[in-house]
Amino acid sequence: LLRPMQRKAYICSADCYSGGNNTSQAISNCVENCQIASKQSAQVTSMEMQQYQGKIQRAMQACSDRVRDMQLKNPNMKEPDVMSAFEKCGGEVVTEQIGML
């Protein structure tokens, strides 16, 4: 989806230089107009990735809280068990988030 759009923007930009009597400002404006769709697409992709990363961070924080609560209920919990519980929860988070892609 992105590559054809980028290709089109590149060809459009190259065509901006075809007119022999274009001023540098006209060429610059033409190139900028050619890049609008590609830039907007990149912004949307970036925003969606930030939201996705935020979801994962919040879910991992919930795992951390859950494990901390487990430790409060069981103060004799050994470090390997704590790590195992966190890794299990984290693995579930990642699996769930991958399923949403």
PDB file of C-alpha atoms in Angstrom:
ATOM      1  CA  LEU A   1       0.000   0.000   0.000  1.00  0.00           C
ATOM      2  CA  LEU A   2       2.757   2.460   0.881  1.00  0.00           C
ATOM      3  CA  ARG A   3       5.220   1.589  -1.875  1.00  0.00           C
ATOM      4  CA  PRO A   4       2.857   2.334  -4.768  1.00  0.00           C
ATOM      5  CA  MET A   5       1.955   5.621  -3.078  1.00  0.00           C
ATOM      6  CA  GLN A   6       5.619   6.497  -2.580  1.00  0.00           C
ATOM      7  CA  ARG A   7       6.403   5.542  -6.178  1.00  0.00           C
ATOM      8  CA  LYS A   8       3.601   7.770  -7.437  1.00  0.00           C
ATOM      9  CA  ALA A   9       4.874  10.656  -5.291  1.00  0.00           C
ATOM     10  CA  TYR A  10       8.417  10.153  -6.591  1.00  0.00           C
ATOM     11  CA  ILE A  11       7.293  10.131 -10.242  1.00  0.00           C
ATOM     12  CA  CYS A  12       5.094  13.155  -9.619  1.00  0.00           C
ATOM     13  CA  SER A  13       8.038  14.972  -8.014  1.00  0.00           C
ATOM     14  CA  ALA A  14      10.319  14.105 -10.909  1.00  0.00           C
ATOM     15  CA  ASP A  15       7.683  15.415 -13.338  1.00  0.00           C
ATOM     16  CA  CYS A  16       7.784  18.765 -11.525  1.00  0.00           C
ATOM     17  CA  TYR A  17      11.183  19.351 -13.137  1.00  0.00           C
ATOM     18  CA  SER A  18       9.919  18.613 -16.656  1.00  0.00           C
ATOM     19  CA  GLY A  19       8.558  22.072 -17.407  1.00  0.00           C
ATOM     20  CA  GLY A  20      11.340  24.207 -18.779  1.00  0.00           C
ATOM     21  CA  ASN A  21       9.997  27.534 -17.590  1.00  0.00           C
ATOM     22  CA  ASN A  22       9.085  26.672 -13.970  1.00  0.00           C
ATOM     23  CA  THR A  23      10.562  28.836 -11.259  1.00  0.00           C
ATOM     24  CA  SER A  24      12.328  27.219  -8.343  1.00  0.00           C
ATOM     25  CA  GLN A  25       9.388  28.219  -6.125  1.00  0.00           C
ATOM     26  CA  ALA A  26       6.915  26.586  -8.543  1.00  0.00           C
ATOM     27  CA  ILE A  27       9.007  23.411  -8.599  1.00  0.00           C
ATOM     28  CA  SER A  28       9.217  23.414  -4.812  1.00  0.00           C
ATOM     29  CA  ASN A  29       5.446  23.839  -4.499  1.00  0.00           C
ATOM     30  CA  CYS A  30       4.850  21.086  -7.044  1.00  0.00           C
ATOM     31  CA  VAL A  31       7.141  18.654  -5.216  1.00  0.00           C
ATOM     32  CA  GLU A  32       5.514  19.515  -1.893  1.00  0.00           C
ATOM     33  CA  ASN A  33       2.052  18.852  -3.343  1.00  0.00           C
ATOM     34  CA  CYS A  34       3.235  15.514  -4.704  1.00  0.00           C
ATOM     35  CA  GLN A  35       4.362  14.454  -1.227  1.00  0.00           C
ATOM     36  CA  ILE A  36       1.148  15.331   0.661  1.00  0.00           C
ATOM     37  CA  ALA A  37      -0.516  11.893   0.496  1.00  0.00           C
ATOM     38  CA  SER A  38       2.722  10.121   1.369  1.00  0.00           C
ATOM     39  CA  LYS A  39       3.353  12.419   4.360  1.00  0.00           C
ATOM     40  CA  GLN A  40      -0.206  12.026   5.613  1.00  0.00           C
ATOM     41  CA  SER A  41       0.074   8.259   5.359  1.00  0.00           C
ATOM     42  CA  ALA A  42       3.340   8.311   7.310  1.00  0.00           C
ATOM     43  CA  GLN A  43       1.729  10.476  10.009  1.00  0.00           C
ATOM     44  CA  VAL A  44      -1.240   8.113  10.345  1.00  0.00           C
ATOM     45  CA  THR A  45       1.076   5.102  10.531  1.00  0.00           C
ATOM     46  CA  SER A  46       3.209   6.804  13.173  1.00  0.00           C
ATOM     47  CA  MET A  47       0.159   7.752  15.233  1.00  0.00           C
ATOM     48  CA  GLU A  48      -1.235   4.215  15.072  1.00  0.00           C
ATOM     49  CA  MET A  49       2.114   2.751  16.119  1.00  0.00           C
ATOM     50  CA  GLN A  50       2.275   5.135  19.084  1.00  0.00           C
ATOM     51  CA  GLN A  51      -1.230   4.097  20.139  1.00  0.00           C
ATOM     52  CA  TYR A  52      -0.315   0.420  19.749  1.00  0.00           C
ATOM     53  CA  GLN A  53       2.842   0.849  21.815  1.00  0.00           C
ATOM     54  CA  GLY A  54       0.838   2.721  24.447  1.00  0.00           C
ATOM     55  CA  LYS A  55      -1.614  -0.189  24.689  1.00  0.00           C
ATOM     56  CA  ILE A  56       1.228  -2.641  25.189  1.00  0.00           C
ATOM     57  CA  GLN A  57       2.878  -0.412  27.810  1.00  0.00           C
ATOM     58  CA  ARG A  58      -0.395  -0.063  29.745  1.00  0.00           C
ATOM     59  CA  ALA A  59      -0.994  -3.806  29.601  1.00  0.00           C
ATOM     60  CA  MET A  60       2.557  -4.523  30.770  1.00  0.00           C
ATOM     61  CA  GLN A  61       2.063  -2.057  33.628  1.00  0.00           C
ATOM     62  CA  ALA A  62      -1.096  -3.984  34.566  1.00  0.00           C
ATOM     63  CA  CYS A  63       1.025  -7.170  34.606  1.00  0.00           C
ATOM     64  CA  SER A  64       3.519  -5.477  36.876  1.00  0.00           C
ATOM     65  CA  ASP A  65       0.724  -4.380  39.214  1.00  0.00           C
ATOM     66  CA  ARG A  66      -0.777  -7.869  39.203  1.00  0.00           C
ATOM     67  CA  VAL A  67       2.557  -9.467  40.108  1.00  0.00           C
ATOM     68  CA  ARG A  68       3.154  -6.856  42.811  1.00  0.00           C
ATOM     69  CA  ASP A  69      -0.274  -7.710  44.272  1.00  0.00           C
ATOM     70  CA  MET A  70       0.665 -11.394  44.209  1.00  0.00           C
ATOM     71  CA  GLN A  71       3.818 -10.573  46.166  1.00  0.00           C
ATOM     72  CA  LEU A  72       1.815  -8.650  48.767  1.00  0.00           C
ATOM     73  CA  LYS A  73      -0.502 -11.628  49.256  1.00  0.00           C
ATOM     74  CA  ASN A  74       2.437 -14.014  49.412  1.00  0.00           C
ATOM     75  CA  PRO A  75       5.528 -12.243  50.831  1.00  0.00           C
ATOM     76  CA  ASN A  76       7.496 -15.516  50.710  1.00  0.00           C
ATOM     77  CA  MET A  77       7.206 -15.640  46.928  1.00  0.00           C
ATOM     78  CA  LYS A  78      10.619 -16.421  45.430  1.00  0.00           C
ATOM     79  CA  GLU A  79      12.195 -14.226  42.748  1.00  0.00           C
ATOM     80  CA  PRO A  80      12.046 -16.937  40.045  1.00  0.00           C
ATOM     81  CA  ASP A  81       8.303 -17.282  40.691  1.00  0.00           C
ATOM     82  CA  VAL A  82       7.856 -13.514  40.464  1.00  0.00           C
ATOM     83  CA  MET A  83       9.712 -13.393  37.154  1.00  0.00           C
ATOM     84  CA  SER A  84       7.807 -16.392  35.841  1.00  0.00           C
ATOM     85  CA  ALA A  85       4.453 -14.780  36.702  1.00  0.00           C
ATOM     86  CA  PHE A  86       5.478 -11.527  35.018  1.00  0.00           C
ATOM     87  CA  GLU A  87       6.783 -13.301  31.917  1.00  0.00           C
ATOM     88  CA  LYS A  88       3.600 -15.372  31.660  1.00  0.00           C
ATOM     89  CA  CYS A  89       1.423 -12.261  31.890  1.00  0.00           C
ATOM     90  CA  GLY A  90       3.654 -10.381  29.452  1.00  0.00           C
ATOM     91  CA  GLY A  91       3.526 -13.264  26.999  1.00  0.00           C
ATOM     92  CA  GLU A  92      -0.260 -13.247  27.158  1.00  0.00           C
ATOM     93  CA  VAL A  93      -0.287  -9.487  26.516  1.00  0.00           C
ATOM     94  CA  VAL A  94       1.965  -9.814  23.489  1.00  0.00           C
ATOM     95  CA  THR A  95      -0.016 -12.741  22.094  1.00  0.00           C
ATOM     96  CA  GLU A  96      -3.252 -10.815  22.506  1.00  0.00           C
ATOM     97  CA  GLN A  97      -1.841  -7.688  20.872  1.00  0.00           C
ATOM     98  CA  ILE A  98      -0.381  -9.628  17.945  1.00  0.00           C
ATOM     99  CA  GLY A  99      -3.822 -11.116  17.404  1.00  0.00           C
ATOM    100  CA  MET A 100      -5.190  -7.586  17.019  1.00  0.00           C
ATOM    101  CA  LEU A 101      -2.860  -6.740  14.140  1.00  0.00           C
TER     102      LEU A 101
END
